XYZ file of C-alpha atoms in Angstrom:
705
model
C 10.605 -4.982 -1.509
C 7.389 -4.453 0.487
C 8.095 -0.725 0.746
C 8.729 -0.392 -2.994
C 5.568 -2.311 -3.862
C 3.370 -0.315 -1.481
C 4.755 3.025 -2.704
C 3.854 2.029 -6.255
C 0.364 0.788 -5.341
C -0.465 3.815 -3.177
C 0.707 6.218 -5.881
C -1.324 4.408 -8.529
C -4.549 3.424 -6.743
C -4.956 5.705 -3.736
C -4.492 5.050 -0.035
C -7.788 3.312 0.847
C -7.748 0.870 -2.051
C -4.017 0.237 -1.739
C -4.508 -0.786 1.893
C -6.983 -3.444 0.747
C -4.393 -4.670 -1.752
C -1.500 -4.415 0.719
C -3.267 -6.535 3.345
C -2.835 -9.495 1.011
C 0.900 -9.587 1.835
C 0.649 -10.333 5.596
C -2.397 -12.550 5.003
C -0.613 -14.731 2.428
C 2.562 -14.869 4.515
C 0.587 -15.959 7.570
C -1.238 -18.656 5.593
C 2.094 -19.837 4.159
C 3.742 -20.135 7.572
C 0.716 -22.024 8.886
C 0.705 -24.401 5.905
C 4.442 -25.062 6.188
C 3.998 -25.811 9.888
C 1.223 -28.304 9.106
C 3.438 -29.913 6.440
C 6.242 -30.279 8.977
C 8.650 -27.945 7.170
C 10.972 -25.506 8.863
C 11.613 -21.944 7.758
C 14.952 -21.764 5.933
C 16.520 -19.444 3.388
C 14.775 -21.265 0.512
C 11.407 -20.621 2.156
C 12.345 -16.964 2.615
C 13.315 -16.750 -1.051
C 9.979 -18.312 -1.984
C 8.187 -15.612 0.006
C 10.244 -12.918 -1.690
C 9.583 -14.420 -5.114
C 5.853 -14.651 -4.456
C 5.580 -11.184 -2.921
C 5.279 -9.340 -6.212
C 2.874 -11.907 -7.670
C 0.482 -12.338 -4.766
C -1.079 -8.882 -5.149
C -1.728 -9.266 -8.896
C -5.189 -10.744 -8.413
C -6.091 -8.125 -5.817
C -5.004 -5.330 -8.168
C -7.102 -6.711 -11.028
C -10.238 -7.062 -8.848
C -9.955 -3.675 -7.118
C -9.069 -1.877 -10.352
C -12.181 -3.268 -12.053
C -14.355 -2.444 -9.028
C -13.085 1.141 -8.957
C -13.805 1.487 -12.643
C -17.401 0.381 -12.071
C -17.748 2.714 -9.083
C -16.662 5.580 -11.328
C -19.491 4.562 -13.661
C -22.024 5.012 -10.852
C -22.334 1.624 -9.132
C -22.346 1.302 -5.344
C -19.453 -0.268 -3.459
C -21.410 -3.477 -2.857
C -22.518 -3.877 -6.460
C -19.121 -2.891 -7.854
C -17.142 -5.413 -5.807
C -19.780 -8.103 -6.315
C -19.561 -7.581 -10.072
C -15.749 -7.444 -9.907
C -15.515 -10.772 -8.089
C -17.899 -12.330 -10.612
C -16.398 -10.751 -13.716
C -12.747 -11.220 -12.732
C -13.198 -14.705 -11.265
C -12.272 -16.541 -14.464
C -9.244 -14.443 -15.532
C -7.831 -14.281 -11.985
C -8.355 -18.018 -11.512
C -6.777 -18.749 -14.896
C -3.806 -16.439 -14.356
C -3.080 -17.711 -10.841
C -3.709 -21.293 -11.935
C -1.242 -21.025 -14.807
C 1.353 -19.519 -12.462
C 0.909 -22.358 -9.970
C 0.990 -24.833 -12.865
C 4.502 -23.653 -13.690
C 5.672 -24.532 -10.176
C 3.923 -27.904 -9.864
C 6.577 -29.840 -11.885
C 9.330 -28.292 -9.740
C 7.764 -29.824 -6.621
C 8.569 -33.273 -8.050
C 12.180 -32.335 -8.864
C 14.203 -35.571 -8.492
C 17.790 -36.086 -7.465
C 20.146 -34.290 -5.149
C 19.340 -30.814 -6.465
C 15.604 -31.456 -6.229
C 15.818 -32.360 -2.550
C 17.739 -29.154 -1.963
C 15.472 -26.796 -3.953
C 12.032 -28.332 -3.312
C 11.126 -25.824 -0.598
C 11.059 -22.997 -3.141
C 8.213 -24.168 -5.440
C 6.190 -25.453 -2.482
C 6.399 -22.067 -0.756
C 5.508 -20.088 -3.886
C 2.565 -22.402 -4.651
C 1.148 -21.912 -1.153
C 1.608 -18.134 -1.410
C -0.236 -18.004 -4.743
C -3.051 -20.264 -3.544
C -3.504 -17.988 -0.523
C -3.532 -14.916 -2.772
C -6.262 -16.495 -4.907
C -8.473 -16.943 -1.841
C -7.799 -13.380 -0.697
C -8.424 -11.697 -4.066
C -11.650 -13.565 -4.908
C -13.191 -13.934 -1.434
C -11.796 -11.415 1.033
C -11.216 -8.430 -1.274
C -14.900 -8.241 -2.365
C -16.025 -8.561 1.263
C -13.610 -5.941 2.598
C -14.098 -3.662 -0.405
C -17.871 -3.616 -0.054
C -17.470 -2.373 3.537
C -14.341 -0.223 3.498
C -14.077 0.954 -0.087
C -15.181 4.507 -0.803
C -17.255 5.713 -3.676
C -15.110 8.834 -3.626
C -12.183 6.672 -4.602
C -13.773 6.527 -8.021
C -12.778 10.138 -8.467
C -9.224 8.926 -8.717
C -10.204 7.430 -12.050
C -12.180 10.453 -13.197
C -11.238 13.041 -15.731
C -10.974 15.806 -13.159
C -8.403 13.958 -11.098
C -5.270 15.907 -10.334
C -3.340 12.975 -8.965
C 0.077 12.635 -10.547
C -0.185 8.866 -10.867
C -3.531 9.074 -12.644
C -2.332 11.821 -14.968
C 0.653 9.669 -15.937
C -1.548 6.644 -16.614
C -4.035 8.724 -18.624
C -1.261 10.167 -20.791
C 0.367 6.764 -21.169
C -2.941 5.131 -22.085
C -3.653 7.800 -24.683
C -0.198 7.394 -26.221
C -0.487 3.593 -26.221
C -3.890 3.832 -27.904
C -2.311 5.731 -30.799
C 0.450 3.122 -31.100
C -2.084 0.304 -31.033
C -3.806 1.773 -34.095
C -0.536 1.364 -35.986
C -0.019 -2.200 -34.709
C -3.514 -3.441 -35.610
C -3.497 -1.821 -39.061
C -0.156 -3.467 -39.911
C -0.235 -6.751 -37.957
C 2.005 -8.726 -40.310
C 4.802 -6.176 -40.310
C 4.537 -5.740 -36.531
C 4.782 -9.479 -35.872
C 7.705 -9.919 -38.280
C 9.571 -7.040 -36.640
C 8.979 -8.554 -33.193
C 10.213 -11.972 -34.312
C 13.275 -10.355 -35.891
C 14.130 -8.696 -32.571
C 13.796 -12.030 -30.772
C 15.951 -13.821 -33.358
C 18.649 -11.129 -33.137
C 18.894 -11.426 -29.351
C 19.114 -15.235 -29.435
C 21.813 -15.110 -32.124
C 23.788 -12.501 -30.192
C 23.657 -14.618 -27.038
C 24.973 -17.661 -28.900
C 28.087 -15.668 -29.834
C 28.647 -13.582 -26.709
C 27.074 -15.576 -23.861
C 29.178 -16.237 -20.752
C 28.659 -19.999 -20.734
C 26.863 -22.205 -18.231
C 27.323 -22.930 -14.534
C 25.589 -25.503 -12.369
C 24.312 -23.411 -9.468
C 25.674 -19.917 -8.951
C 29.039 -18.188 -8.847
C 29.298 -16.784 -5.336
C 32.063 -15.019 -3.488
C 33.528 -17.745 -1.228
C 33.956 -17.125 2.493
C 35.982 -20.256 3.200
C 37.883 -22.992 1.421
C 38.746 -26.617 2.082
C 42.509 -27.244 2.128
C 43.959 -30.642 1.168
C 47.704 -31.341 1.349
C 49.032 -34.230 -0.740
C 52.455 -35.743 -1.233
C 54.001 -38.995 -2.397
C 55.914 -41.039 0.086
C 55.527 -42.806 3.404
C 55.822 -39.809 5.732
C 56.253 -40.241 9.445
C 54.013 -38.358 11.860
C 56.812 -35.884 12.593
C 57.484 -35.259 8.897
C 53.771 -34.704 8.237
C 53.613 -32.236 11.127
C 56.565 -30.273 9.750
C 54.966 -30.071 6.292
C 51.668 -28.883 7.801
C 53.489 -26.194 9.792
C 55.254 -25.014 6.623
C 51.917 -24.679 4.794
C 50.344 -22.973 7.800
C 53.175 -20.434 8.011
C 52.673 -19.510 4.354
C 48.889 -19.130 4.758
C 49.211 -16.908 7.827
C 51.034 -14.338 5.705
C 47.751 -13.590 3.863
C 46.131 -10.700 5.725
C 42.705 -11.353 4.176
C 42.410 -14.720 5.958
C 40.530 -14.542 9.237
C 41.376 -18.046 10.452
C 43.510 -20.998 9.389
C 42.894 -24.526 10.666
C 45.061 -27.455 9.540
C 45.561 -30.961 10.871
C 48.019 -33.676 9.915
C 46.806 -37.099 8.910
C 43.199 -37.880 8.068
C 40.292 -39.896 9.499
C 40.175 -43.538 8.546
C 37.206 -42.973 6.211
C 39.230 -40.358 4.291
C 42.545 -42.169 4.342
C 44.540 -42.149 1.135
C 48.056 -42.981 0.135
C 48.947 -39.392 -0.747
C 46.963 -37.349 1.790
C 49.202 -35.718 4.396
C 46.726 -33.362 6.000
C 43.655 -31.208 5.546
C 41.803 -28.260 7.013
C 40.119 -25.034 6.029
C 40.643 -21.283 5.846
C 38.111 -18.492 6.375
C 38.289 -15.031 4.814
C 37.582 -11.751 6.587
C 34.207 -10.002 6.009
C 33.836 -8.101 2.703
C 33.842 -4.747 4.500
C 37.367 -5.423 5.815
C 39.058 -6.333 2.520
C 39.633 -4.785 -0.880
C 39.700 -7.950 -2.989
C 37.091 -10.617 -3.686
C 36.963 -14.062 -2.142
C 37.921 -15.643 -5.473
C 41.054 -13.495 -5.593
C 41.889 -14.600 -2.048
C 41.580 -18.229 -3.157
C 44.068 -17.492 -5.938
C 46.442 -16.047 -3.321
C 46.075 -19.217 -1.249
C 47.026 -21.358 -4.237
C 49.911 -19.051 -5.129
C 51.591 -18.863 -1.711
C 51.416 -22.631 -1.185
C 53.233 -23.429 -4.403
C 56.896 -24.305 -4.455
C 57.008 -26.819 -1.579
C 59.103 -29.688 -3.015
C 57.028 -32.825 -3.561
C 53.916 -31.329 -1.961
C 50.632 -30.332 -3.627
C 48.253 -28.013 -1.766
C 44.668 -27.915 -3.085
C 42.284 -25.104 -2.121
C 38.655 -25.902 -2.964
C 36.460 -22.847 -2.376
C 33.123 -23.404 -0.658
C 30.693 -21.887 -3.161
C 27.558 -22.776 -1.217
C 24.691 -24.889 -2.486
C 24.967 -28.613 -3.233
C 28.550 -29.789 -2.780
C 30.610 -32.006 -5.071
C 34.175 -33.284 -4.863
C 35.130 -31.254 -7.934
C 33.381 -29.409 -10.760
C 34.849 -31.966 -13.197
C 34.855 -35.637 -12.200
C 35.903 -38.290 -14.724
C 35.006 -41.886 -13.848
C 37.042 -44.661 -15.522
C 35.802 -48.262 -15.282
C 36.783 -51.594 -16.820
C 37.043 -55.342 -16.274
C 40.865 -55.518 -16.120
C 42.505 -53.517 -13.348
C 45.820 -52.913 -15.105
C 44.078 -51.458 -18.158
C 41.959 -49.193 -15.951
C 45.102 -47.939 -14.191
C 46.852 -47.313 -17.519
C 43.868 -45.435 -18.948
C 43.643 -43.335 -15.776
C 47.322 -42.376 -16.050
C 46.890 -41.400 -19.717
C 43.796 -39.302 -18.950
C 45.448 -37.595 -15.978
C 48.534 -36.730 -18.021
C 46.331 -35.308 -20.781
C 44.397 -33.148 -18.307
C 47.583 -31.827 -16.709
C 49.462 -31.044 -19.913
C 46.926 -30.459 -22.686
C 43.779 -28.949 -21.145
C 44.378 -25.315 -20.252
C 42.610 -23.676 -17.331
C 42.325 -26.743 -15.060
C 43.409 -26.563 -11.420
C 43.471 -28.909 -8.418
C 43.802 -32.027 -10.577
C 43.825 -35.201 -8.496
C 43.315 -38.910 -9.016
C 41.945 -41.682 -6.820
C 44.663 -43.953 -8.206
C 46.927 -44.914 -5.291
C 50.494 -43.706 -5.465
C 53.068 -46.527 -5.505
C 54.417 -47.598 -2.139
C 56.342 -50.652 -0.966
C 55.566 -53.423 1.487
C 57.962 -56.241 2.416
C 56.639 -59.760 2.065
C 58.129 -62.604 4.123
C 57.653 -65.790 2.079
C 58.282 -69.049 3.939
C 59.370 -72.194 2.105
C 57.036 -74.463 4.047
C 58.462 -77.699 2.636
C 62.024 -76.832 3.627
C 60.872 -75.507 6.981
C 59.125 -78.804 7.649
C 62.281 -80.734 6.760
C 64.230 -78.630 9.267
C 61.541 -79.071 11.913
C 60.698 -75.362 12.076
C 57.334 -74.193 13.413
C 56.033 -71.497 11.023
C 54.278 -69.789 13.941
C 57.660 -69.151 15.561
C 58.756 -67.320 12.404
C 55.694 -65.093 12.648
C 56.548 -64.217 16.236
C 60.096 -63.276 15.226
C 58.772 -60.973 12.464
C 56.488 -59.262 15.003
C 59.476 -58.682 17.298
C 61.116 -56.800 14.414
C 58.060 -54.548 13.936
C 55.319 -53.724 16.446
C 56.291 -56.357 18.991
C 55.012 -59.756 20.117
C 52.139 -59.673 22.597
C 52.911 -61.688 25.727
C 50.199 -60.482 28.079
C 48.043 -57.658 29.481
C 47.728 -55.780 32.743
C 45.599 -52.919 34.085
C 47.357 -50.139 36.000
C 45.759 -48.914 39.214
C 45.061 -45.469 37.748
C 43.462 -46.744 34.516
C 40.212 -48.430 33.555
C 41.680 -49.923 30.384
C 44.065 -52.829 30.034
C 47.525 -52.249 28.604
C 49.200 -54.747 26.280
C 52.642 -56.106 27.142
C 54.739 -56.506 24.010
C 58.308 -57.703 23.517
C 60.518 -56.601 20.616
C 64.155 -56.268 19.700
C 66.193 -53.143 20.419
C 65.764 -50.353 17.887
C 69.235 -50.948 16.348
C 68.196 -54.499 15.430
C 64.726 -53.607 14.099
C 65.714 -53.278 10.432
C 64.592 -54.912 7.205
C 67.812 -56.878 6.885
C 67.776 -57.797 10.554
C 65.549 -60.787 9.897
C 68.369 -62.495 7.991
C 70.474 -62.475 11.167
C 67.871 -64.287 13.275
C 67.978 -67.942 14.310
C 65.074 -70.146 15.239
C 65.272 -72.977 17.754
C 64.481 -76.501 16.509
C 65.053 -80.025 17.820
C 68.249 -80.047 15.768
C 69.509 -76.783 17.265
C 69.570 -73.232 15.996
C 68.677 -72.792 12.324
C 69.211 -69.484 10.443
C 65.878 -68.037 9.356
C 67.430 -66.973 6.054
C 67.778 -70.639 5.054
C 64.025 -71.108 4.451
C 62.512 -67.610 3.958
C 62.694 -65.016 1.200
C 62.248 -61.280 1.893
C 60.829 -59.617 -1.245
C 59.492 -56.083 -1.858
C 55.964 -55.794 -3.292
C 53.567 -52.998 -4.219
C 51.456 -51.936 -1.287
C 47.745 -51.495 -2.144
C 45.746 -49.611 0.466
C 42.452 -49.757 -1.455
C 40.960 -51.369 -4.533
C 38.077 -49.365 -6.008
C 35.217 -51.257 -7.635
C 31.813 -50.080 -8.818
C 29.053 -52.297 -10.184
C 31.468 -55.222 -10.356
C 34.119 -53.316 -12.327
C 37.435 -51.744 -11.372
C 37.112 -47.991 -11.075
C 39.310 -44.905 -10.873
C 38.308 -41.244 -10.650
C 40.064 -38.077 -11.772
C 38.866 -34.714 -10.486
C 39.680 -31.157 -11.489
C 38.509 -27.592 -10.982
C 38.502 -24.682 -13.409
C 39.748 -21.141 -13.014
C 36.423 -19.938 -14.448
C 33.468 -22.084 -13.349
C 31.433 -21.024 -16.380
C 34.041 -22.819 -18.542
C 33.291 -26.262 -17.040
C 30.955 -27.273 -19.874
C 33.500 -26.123 -22.466
C 36.323 -28.114 -20.828
C 34.145 -31.203 -20.508
C 33.248 -30.984 -24.209
C 36.942 -30.642 -25.099
C 37.863 -33.662 -22.981
C 34.949 -35.712 -24.326
C 36.165 -35.081 -27.867
C 39.634 -36.352 -26.885
C 38.132 -39.437 -25.178
C 36.136 -40.288 -28.305
C 39.268 -39.928 -30.439
C 41.276 -42.289 -28.192
C 38.682 -45.042 -28.649
C 39.143 -46.520 -25.164
C 35.999 -48.613 -25.614
C 37.943 -51.096 -27.745
C 39.881 -52.074 -24.618
C 36.694 -52.382 -22.585
C 37.348 -49.063 -20.826
C 34.450 -46.714 -20.126
C 34.982 -43.018 -19.322
C 32.032 -40.942 -18.116
C 31.704 -37.558 -16.435
C 29.967 -37.666 -13.059
C 29.507 -35.294 -10.137
C 28.614 -31.709 -10.979
C 28.568 -32.281 -14.743
C 26.259 -35.276 -14.384
C 23.988 -33.303 -12.049
C 24.013 -30.332 -14.445
C 22.883 -32.545 -17.318
C 20.134 -34.029 -15.138
C 19.013 -30.539 -14.082
C 18.935 -29.386 -17.713
C 16.880 -32.411 -18.753
C 14.487 -31.925 -15.854
C 14.065 -28.214 -16.581
C 13.177 -28.979 -20.197
C 10.646 -31.610 -19.130
C 9.293 -29.352 -16.366
C 8.859 -26.537 -18.875
C 7.064 -28.796 -21.351
C 4.839 -30.180 -18.590
C 4.017 -26.691 -17.324
C 3.187 -25.497 -20.850
C 0.940 -28.518 -21.387
C -0.938 -27.919 -18.124
C -1.310 -24.229 -18.950
C -2.530 -25.062 -22.461
C -5.249 -27.305 -21.010
C -6.334 -24.545 -18.612
C -6.356 -21.934 -21.369
C -8.302 -24.136 -23.775
C -10.847 -24.701 -21.026
C -11.301 -20.953 -20.574
C -10.989 -19.584 -24.128
C -12.017 -22.600 -26.237
C -9.589 -21.460 -28.943
C -6.266 -22.950 -29.975
C -5.199 -19.714 -31.635
C -5.816 -17.563 -28.571
C -4.309 -20.180 -26.231
C -1.123 -20.446 -28.289
C -1.000 -16.658 -28.562
C -1.082 -16.440 -24.769
C 1.747 -18.984 -24.502
C 3.865 -17.015 -26.993
C 4.750 -14.733 -24.085
C 6.743 -17.627 -22.604
C 9.200 -17.594 -25.515
C 9.461 -13.811 -25.277
C 10.304 -14.072 -21.585
C 13.000 -16.663 -22.369
C 14.589 -14.270 -24.853
C 14.301 -11.526 -22.232
C 16.268 -13.711 -19.826
C 19.041 -14.120 -22.407
C 19.044 -10.351 -22.950
C 19.379 -9.781 -19.207
C 22.308 -12.191 -18.965
C 24.012 -10.399 -21.856
C 23.539 -6.964 -20.295
C 24.622 -8.116 -16.823
C 27.478 -10.201 -18.316
C 26.515 -13.218 -16.220
C 26.588 -16.943 -17.066
C 23.516 -19.119 -17.527
C 22.874 -21.061 -14.309
C 21.299 -24.458 -14.953
C 19.548 -24.337 -11.591
C 18.802 -20.663 -10.905
C 18.177 -19.463 -14.463
C 16.275 -22.669 -15.168
C 13.961 -21.987 -12.224
C 13.465 -18.402 -13.383
C 12.455 -19.517 -16.897
C 9.927 -22.028 -15.569
C 8.669 -19.387 -13.126
C 8.298 -16.814 -15.893
C 6.256 -19.294 -17.905
C 3.542 -18.999 -15.279
C 3.855 -15.230 -14.780
C 4.088 -13.684 -18.237
C 0.961 -15.377 -19.594
C -1.147 -13.342 -17.160
C -0.827 -10.203 -19.280
C -2.104 -11.990 -22.362
C -4.904 -13.609 -20.379
C -6.116 -10.206 -19.195
C -5.921 -8.719 -22.704
C -7.592 -11.568 -24.567
C -10.288 -12.116 -21.939
C -11.227 -8.422 -22.091
C -11.167 -8.515 -25.902
C -13.564 -11.467 -25.968
C -15.907 -9.741 -23.515
C -15.957 -6.435 -25.418
C -16.417 -8.282 -28.702
C -19.411 -10.104 -27.225
C -20.918 -6.915 -25.753
C -20.401 -4.877 -28.952
C -20.861 -7.260 -31.890
C -21.362 -4.394 -34.370
C -18.199 -2.516 -33.433
C -15.189 -2.812 -35.722
C -12.889 -5.518 -34.377
C -9.761 -3.393 -34.751
C -11.398 -0.688 -32.669
C -12.313 -3.314 -30.056
C -8.668 -4.384 -29.880
C -7.560 -0.776 -29.419
C -10.135 -0.213 -26.668
C -9.059 -3.445 -24.974
C -5.417 -2.419 -24.890
C -6.205 1.023 -23.513
C -8.533 -0.365 -20.854
C -6.175 -3.073 -19.569
C -2.903 -1.145 -19.821
C -3.086 0.034 -16.211
C -3.535 -3.386 -14.506
C -0.949 -4.964 -16.817
C 1.660 -2.360 -15.938
C 0.803 -2.474 -12.233
C 0.952 -6.279 -11.931
C 4.188 -6.502 -13.918
C 5.921 -3.624 -12.158
C 4.932 -4.851 -8.674
C 6.443 -8.260 -9.471
C 9.574 -6.552 -10.777
C 9.750 -4.258 -7.736
C 9.494 -7.264 -5.431
C 12.725 -8.672 -6.888
C 14.437 -5.434 -7.862
C 16.470 -5.016 -4.629
C 17.802 -8.548 -4.992
C 18.487 -8.103 -8.701
C 20.428 -4.909 -7.945
C 22.298 -6.548 -5.062
C 20.913 -3.969 -2.649
C 19.563 -4.567 0.857
C 18.176 -1.651 2.859
C 17.699 -2.054 6.618
C 15.066 0.595 7.393
C 15.251 0.105 11.165
C 19.028 -0.114 11.435
C 19.519 2.530 8.738
C 22.084 0.377 6.986
C 22.616 -0.396 3.307
C 24.272 -3.651 2.235
C 25.556 -4.196 -1.283
C 26.653 -7.505 -2.753
C 26.140 -9.908 0.169
C 26.483 -13.688 -0.060
C 22.687 -14.012 -0.319
C 22.817 -11.723 -3.349
C 25.451 -13.955 -4.962
C 23.149 -16.924 -4.537
C 19.917 -15.445 -5.884
C 20.896 -12.511 -8.085
C 20.955 -14.645 -11.218
C 17.383 -15.793 -10.588
C 16.140 -12.296 -9.722
C 17.854 -10.688 -12.722
C 16.405 -13.301 -15.053
C 12.854 -12.751 -13.801
C 13.158 -8.948 -13.861
C 14.495 -8.834 -17.420
C 12.293 -11.676 -18.666
C 9.095 -10.162 -17.264
C 9.919 -6.602 -18.299
C 10.933 -7.585 -21.828
C 7.974 -9.918 -22.398
C 5.504 -7.340 -21.024
C 6.795 -4.745 -23.464
C 6.618 -7.092 -26.447
C 3.246 -8.466 -25.349
C 1.742 -4.984 -25.563
C 3.021 -4.843 -29.158
C 2.734 -8.413 -30.412
C -0.608 -9.479 -28.911
C -2.747 -6.659 -30.427
C -1.148 -7.332 -33.809
C -1.740 -11.086 -33.505
C -5.377 -10.508 -32.495
C -5.879 -8.218 -35.479
C -4.133 -10.491 -37.998
C -7.100 -12.859 -38.699
C -9.492 -9.951 -39.230
C -7.078 -8.043 -41.484
C -6.387 -11.150 -43.567
C -10.099 -11.900 -43.791
C -10.828 -8.339 -44.881
C -8.126 -8.472 -47.565
C -9.375 -11.864 -48.757
C -12.972 -10.623 -48.988
C -11.834 -7.482 -50.793
C -9.963 -9.530 -53.408
C -12.965 -11.782 -53.948
C -15.155 -8.697 -54.334
C -12.775 -7.249 -56.927
C -12.853 -10.527 -58.875
C -16.664 -10.536 -58.847
C -16.755 -6.918 -60.096
C -14.367 -7.769 -62.923
């Protein structure tokens, strides 16, 4: 990204000036690392992504200042005067543009919840980078430029320049000036056409969009394996089942390692869990299929084991949840909660297509034997109930009679007495006799041995009985669609009449919270930016015109998702939209600020001609700042990583899977909004003057009549 940015800047501005601009990158990175150290943060992949995201934006202010200084040098000013004037003249627009960009990230710093704790490093890092760039562009650039800038660099902007970059910009500026004449003479038609394009893209996305995901769809490198089965399996039986599953998994060549264990820790114990473990896939360079396809193979080869369910939950990275879909069922009466859970689970298994790994927290039925003593009859026979308890222990784990510590051990060993294995049966207790003062009495004469349901756990939440049902989807982008389908069925069943509440938690709950936060963060950012813009321009019309670029960038994001055929990520795409809100307004700020200045300096000049001159004059910095930001994220958006030292090219790594959605959204959103801004903003600036001219002309015609 640094190489791409510097190639563009050097080609456009010359070597000496581009070095002044390029020094902002190491300076801002150094200031960011120092600030993070003082804040007590460590450098992680979110910090690195923040640096990458800020890389293309941090040189925007430097480009604007140096470009203006070079223009003044070409007009005959000295280096000192040119950079002094540039720092003074560009102070307000650079401060406003950087301030609005930081304002977009401020709400993200206060991101609540699980996702906010995970993602908070990103907005903090970008905010520090931008604050450092503001100091560099307004303080250090004028100082360094007045000493190291060259007056000869002004020739790069002159008419006699033979530099390819300058020739391209001159031709482009001339062509854009001709287009601007058309836009400003027909502002109404231009604005309507622009709005029609935006409406068409939004409508197309509503019909052909790929749905919504919570975080990002990544190629998994490992998966959590859970083996379930109904029944009271012995340790040996569990081991044999685990070995059967392991043997099937080892037949998959794309798996690098397989680790399985029988049983489960006490904090994960469940009535149906036989074992668990994980599998890891080989590196992408050593396989021909994707990680998702390998996960499908894992599920396929482990099917067909009688009475056994093998669940493979791919590790997609990011915040982890038990399942993409988690349905929580609560109520006051346990039996009704259990019944509702069974009905919902059956519906999900049989009626909802595309669900996998369906499981329930409802315990599977198992049996325990209860020894009930008739205490009144036992008392009549003179039986001590404690003796009966000792006899029952001798039929099971044994009756403790003492302890001893062997010479070769530090721990004591219990001494237990129990019957021979042939007598340790359920019916064996009926054959026992207990000694009383009246002689031997059959135990069966005063006890009843009855089977009962064994309950390992009873789940309660907020004072109510609770059960959970989890499920995954074949296509993660279909989670929202499946949840909506299930919610419609839940509403139709009217469980609330029985006091049963069914709500979706986990990933779906977090997705809804993220969506709500992103909307509020966007509104907050727009409000802060509106205050800043009103302070600078003192005009509601111009401030709202500047903010119109935010909607254009949002439509550009939707266009990018359509072209790339990618789903909308609540987290990543949401961050990109809020980020774009602070970036895309900079182009309008530069245009409108220059328009106001030229209008003030040339009050007699036709306003439409002032608009055309403004667009031609600011085309170069607008293109440079936008393209440098795009170039900073272009390698990530393309899924391309180039190791210049190792001479290695990586395509489609796991990091790319994580961040490509965000990078693509910013690249398309910024590029699309920049293009429309150069069309829409001149027309919107010209609209009041054209309408006023037409109104005055009509009044004049009426007076003449």
